[in-house]
PDB file of C-alpha atoms in Angstrom:
ATOM      1  CA  MET W 133     149.681 200.604 118.054  1.00  0.00           C
ATOM      2  CA  GLY W 134     146.969 198.619 116.353  1.00  0.00           C
ATOM      3  CA  ASP W 135     149.146 197.230 113.761  1.00  0.00           C
ATOM      4  CA  THR W 136     150.327 193.721 112.603  1.00  0.00           C
ATOM      5  CA  ARG W 137     153.928 194.832 112.512  1.00  0.00           C
ATOM      6  CA  VAL W 138     153.944 195.685 116.415  1.00  0.00           C
ATOM      7  CA  LEU W 139     153.081 192.437 118.116  1.00  0.00           C
ATOM      8  CA  PRO W 140     155.969 190.502 116.769  1.00  0.00           C
ATOM      9  CA  SER W 141     158.265 193.244 117.290  1.00  0.00           C
ATOM     10  CA  LEU W 142     156.976 193.796 120.645  1.00  0.00           C
ATOM     11  CA  LEU W 143     157.449 190.281 121.738  1.00  0.00           C
ATOM     12  CA  ALA W 144     160.766 190.233 120.431  1.00  0.00           C
ATOM     13  CA  THR W 145     161.754 193.348 122.199  1.00  0.00           C
ATOM     14  CA  LEU W 146     160.703 192.316 125.656  1.00  0.00           C
ATOM     15  CA  SER W 147     163.366 191.811 128.379  1.00  0.00           C
ATOM     16  CA  ASP W 148     163.465 188.477 130.076  1.00  0.00           C
ATOM     17  CA  SER W 149     161.639 189.728 133.108  1.00  0.00           C
ATOM     18  CA  GLN W 150     158.944 191.433 130.903  1.00  0.00           C
ATOM     19  CA  THR W 151     158.749 188.055 129.030  1.00  0.00           C
ATOM     20  CA  ARG W 152     158.296 186.180 132.253  1.00  0.00           C
ATOM     21  CA  ARG W 153     155.501 188.473 133.077  1.00  0.00           C
ATOM     22  CA  ALA W 154     153.849 187.981 129.710  1.00  0.00           C
ATOM     23  CA  ALA W 155     154.243 184.204 130.224  1.00  0.00           C
ATOM     24  CA  GLN W 156     152.412 184.111 133.547  1.00  0.00           C
ATOM     25  CA  ALA W 157     149.318 185.526 131.799  1.00  0.00           C
ATOM     26  CA  ILE W 158     149.747 184.100 128.175  1.00  0.00           C
ATOM     27  CA  GLY W 159     150.321 180.762 127.109  1.00  0.00           C
ATOM     28  CA  GLN W 160     150.295 181.040 123.497  1.00  0.00           C
ATOM     29  CA  TRP W 161     149.595 184.108 121.196  1.00  0.00           C
ATOM     30  CA  GLN W 162     148.708 183.764 117.504  1.00  0.00           C
ATOM     31  CA  TRP W 163     147.960 186.378 115.066  1.00  0.00           C
ATOM     32  CA  PHE W 164     147.743 186.977 111.266  1.00  0.00           C
ATOM     33  CA  ASN W 165     150.710 188.571 109.648  1.00  0.00           C
ATOM     34  CA  ARG W 166     150.321 190.804 106.836  1.00  0.00           C
ATOM     35  CA  ASP W 167     150.954 188.369 104.264  1.00  0.00           C
ATOM     36  CA  GLY W 168     148.311 186.107 105.638  1.00  0.00           C
ATOM     37  CA  THR W 169     150.628 183.587 107.460  1.00  0.00           C
ATOM     38  CA  ILE W 170     150.007 182.893 111.006  1.00  0.00           C
ATOM     39  CA  GLY W 171     152.609 184.190 113.638  1.00  0.00           C
ATOM     40  CA  ASN W 172     153.002 182.354 116.821  1.00  0.00           C
ATOM     41  CA  TRP W 173     154.490 182.936 120.256  1.00  0.00           C
ATOM     42  CA  LEU W 174     154.812 180.071 122.936  1.00  0.00           C
ATOM     43  CA  ALA W 175     155.483 181.272 126.271  1.00  0.00           C
ATOM     44  CA  PRO W 176     158.710 180.059 127.417  1.00  0.00           C
ATOM     45  CA  ALA W 177     158.921 177.736 130.456  1.00  0.00           C
ATOM     46  CA  LEU W 178     158.928 179.592 133.576  1.00  0.00           C
ATOM     47  CA  ASP W 179     162.204 179.164 135.091  1.00  0.00           C
ATOM     48  CA  ASP W 180     163.627 180.585 138.308  1.00  0.00           C
ATOM     49  CA  GLY W 181     163.952 184.049 136.946  1.00  0.00           C
ATOM     50  CA  VAL W 182     162.404 187.132 138.340  1.00  0.00           C
ATOM     51  CA  ALA W 183     159.213 188.353 136.461  1.00  0.00           C
ATOM     52  CA  ASP W 184     158.567 191.988 135.992  1.00  0.00           C
ATOM     53  CA  THR W 185     156.184 193.250 138.741  1.00  0.00           C
ATOM     54  CA  ALA W 186     155.379 196.745 137.464  1.00  0.00           C
ATOM     55  CA  ASP W 187     151.639 197.699 137.433  1.00  0.00           C
ATOM     56  CA  HIS W 188     151.802 198.049 133.632  1.00  0.00           C
ATOM     57  CA  LEU W 189     154.270 196.512 131.076  1.00  0.00           C
ATOM     58  CA  GLU W 190     156.622 199.664 130.564  1.00  0.00           C
ATOM     59  CA  LEU W 191     159.018 199.771 127.539  1.00  0.00           C
ATOM     60  CA  ASP W 192     162.146 201.712 127.924  1.00  0.00           C
ATOM     61  CA  ALA W 193     163.197 204.307 125.346  1.00  0.00           C
ATOM     62  CA  LEU W 194     165.330 201.738 123.359  1.00  0.00           C
ATOM     63  CA  GLN W 195     162.403 199.166 123.242  1.00  0.00           C
ATOM     64  CA  PHE W 196     159.927 201.671 122.107  1.00  0.00           C
ATOM     65  CA  ALA W 197     162.588 203.082 119.518  1.00  0.00           C
ATOM     66  CA  SER W 198     163.131 199.570 118.194  1.00  0.00           C
ATOM     67  CA  LEU W 199     159.165 199.145 117.799  1.00  0.00           C
ATOM     68  CA  LEU W 200     158.957 202.359 115.709  1.00  0.00           C
ATOM     69  CA  ASP W 201     161.918 201.270 113.577  1.00  0.00           C
ATOM     70  CA  ALA W 202     160.271 197.969 112.894  1.00  0.00           C
ATOM     71  CA  ALA W 203     157.097 199.812 111.992  1.00  0.00           C
ATOM     72  CA  GLU W 204     159.054 202.323 109.837  1.00  0.00           C
ATOM     73  CA  ALA W 205     161.136 199.593 107.982  1.00  0.00           C
ATOM     74  CA  GLU W 206     158.138 197.596 107.177  1.00  0.00           C
ATOM     75  CA  ALA W 207     156.245 200.883 105.935  1.00  0.00           C
ATOM     76  CA  GLU W 208     159.143 201.509 103.583  1.00  0.00           C
ATOM     77  CA  ALA W 209     159.280 197.996 102.209  1.00  0.00           C
ATOM     78  CA  GLU W 210     155.688 198.395 101.523  1.00  0.00           C
ATOM     79  CA  ALA W 211     155.997 201.593  99.860  1.00  0.00           C
ATOM     80  CA  GLU W 212     158.707 199.991  97.608  1.00  0.00           C
ATOM     81  CA  ALA W 213     156.484 197.161  96.644  1.00  0.00           C
ATOM     82  CA  GLU W 214     153.792 199.299  95.787  1.00  0.00           C
ATOM     83  CA  ALA W 215     155.955 201.649  93.715  1.00  0.00           C
ATOM     84  CA  GLU W 216     157.174 198.599  91.999  1.00  0.00           C
ATOM     85  CA  ALA W 217     153.742 197.312  91.256  1.00  0.00           C
ATOM     86  CA  GLU W 218     152.583 200.717  89.914  1.00  0.00           C
ATOM     87  CA  ALA W 219     155.646 200.870  87.428  1.00  0.00           C
ATOM     88  CA  GLU W 220     154.795 197.292  86.296  1.00  0.00           C
ATOM     89  CA  ALA W 221     151.102 198.281  85.850  1.00  0.00           C
ATOM     90  CA  GLU W 222     152.213 201.188  83.802  1.00  0.00           C
ATOM     91  CA  ALA W 223     154.501 199.082  81.616  1.00  0.00           C
ATOM     92  CA  GLU W 224     151.633 196.515  81.074  1.00  0.00           C
ATOM     93  CA  ALA W 225     149.297 199.458  80.334  1.00  0.00           C
ATOM     94  CA  ASP W 226     151.783 200.824  77.788  1.00  0.00           C
ATOM     95  CA  GLY W 227     151.946 197.437  76.147  1.00  0.00           C
ATOM     96  CA  ILE W 228     148.391 196.804  75.826  1.00  0.00           C
ATOM     97  CA  PHE W 229     147.828 200.440  74.588  1.00  0.00           C
ATOM     98  CA  ALA W 230     150.225 200.038  71.921  1.00  0.00           C
ATOM     99  CA  GLN W 231     148.739 196.598  70.827  1.00  0.00           C
ATOM    100  CA  LEU W 232     145.320 198.228  70.830  1.00  0.00           C
ATOM    101  CA  LEU W 233     146.764 201.082  68.330  1.00  0.00           C
ATOM    102  CA  GLU W 234     148.311 198.360  66.243  1.00  0.00           C
ATOM    103  CA  THR W 235     145.297 195.896  65.953  1.00  0.00           C
ATOM    104  CA  VAL W 236     142.292 197.744  66.746  1.00  0.00           C
ATOM    105  CA  SER W 237     143.079 201.470  66.438  1.00  0.00           C
ATOM    106  CA  GLN W 238     139.309 202.476  66.355  1.00  0.00           C
ATOM    107  CA  LEU W 239     139.030 201.605  69.996  1.00  0.00           C
ATOM    108  CA  VAL W 240     141.583 204.025  70.950  1.00  0.00           C
ATOM    109  CA  PRO W 241     140.053 207.655  71.272  1.00  0.00           C
ATOM    110  CA  ARG W 242     141.838 210.293  69.144  1.00  0.00           C
ATOM    111  CA  THR W 243     141.775 212.748  71.994  1.00  0.00           C
ATOM    112  CA  GLY W 244     142.021 212.361  75.733  1.00  0.00           C
ATOM    113  CA  ARG W 245     144.563 209.343  75.437  1.00  0.00           C
ATOM    114  CA  ALA W 246     146.213 210.051  78.616  1.00  0.00           C
ATOM    115  CA  LEU W 247     142.844 209.758  80.450  1.00  0.00           C
ATOM    116  CA  PHE W 248     142.131 206.185  78.221  1.00  0.00           C
ATOM    117  CA  HIS W 249     145.724 205.138  79.393  1.00  0.00           C
ATOM    118  CA  ARG W 250     144.740 205.787  83.166  1.00  0.00           C
ATOM    119  CA  GLN W 251     141.504 204.020  82.743  1.00  0.00           C
ATOM    120  CA  LEU W 252     143.277 201.062  80.981  1.00  0.00           C
ATOM    121  CA  GLN W 253     145.985 200.866  83.706  1.00  0.00           C
ATOM    122  CA  ARG W 254     143.197 201.097  86.357  1.00  0.00           C
ATOM    123  CA  THR W 255     141.207 198.153  84.703  1.00  0.00           C
ATOM    124  CA  LEU W 256     144.445 196.031  84.511  1.00  0.00           C
ATOM    125  CA  GLU W 257     145.290 196.793  88.241  1.00  0.00           C
ATOM    126  CA  ILE W 258     141.557 195.477  89.164  1.00  0.00           C
ATOM    127  CA  ALA W 259     142.121 192.526  87.053  1.00  0.00           C
ATOM    128  CA  THR W 260     145.371 191.772  88.555  1.00  0.00           C
ATOM    129  CA  GLY W 261     143.981 191.956  91.945  1.00  0.00           C
ATOM    130  CA  LEU W 262     141.301 189.449  90.883  1.00  0.00           C
ATOM    131  CA  HIS W 263     144.030 187.301  89.550  1.00  0.00           C
ATOM    132  CA  VAL W 264     142.967 187.485  86.054  1.00  0.00           C
ATOM    133  CA  ALA W 265     145.915 187.221  83.712  1.00  0.00           C
ATOM    134  CA  GLY W 266     146.271 186.668  80.057  1.00  0.00           C
ATOM    135  CA  ASN W 267     143.433 186.515  77.463  1.00  0.00           C
ATOM    136  CA  PRO W 268     140.347 185.012  79.311  1.00  0.00           C
ATOM    137  CA  ILE W 269     138.956 183.709  75.865  1.00  0.00           C
ATOM    138  CA  ASP W 270     141.123 182.092  73.226  1.00  0.00           C
ATOM    139  CA  CYS W 271     139.175 182.894  70.000  1.00  0.00           C
ATOM    140  CA  SER W 272     141.531 180.851  67.731  1.00  0.00           C
ATOM    141  CA  SER W 273     139.437 177.933  67.519  1.00  0.00           C
ATOM    142  CA  SER W 274     135.927 178.731  69.206  1.00  0.00           C
ATOM    143  CA  CYS W 275     134.988 182.211  68.344  1.00  0.00           C
ATOM    144  CA  SER W 276     132.907 183.106  65.309  1.00  0.00           C
ATOM    145  CA  ARG W 277     134.542 185.929  63.328  1.00  0.00           C
TER     146      ARG W 277
END
């Protein structure tokens, strides 16, 4: 499970004895979360409790199911966010398309408009990914006409 959703969920899922075992080998664990923030786990102070002594760290069915649930919930949230972003991109492309038709209709092809719209949408998605917003050139005072 080489996935950034798994480590934080795994650490939260461990039983006390499993956490003690991990704390014997790991003092601190850091990772990058999907949003770019740093996740951090500090091993708890070792107390008088008994650490897990199995050959390998074994998860029971409930622990494993909780890892799968966490990964599934994160994947669903990502899919919803992607769908929302795609709907926003489509709406933005619709607006630009309408503006082009009203102001410079000669730039909009008479045929193949669906393809033109898809290309416009893709271009806007790339611009958004590069954090380009609005009109990069304000021609109201500096452009020759």
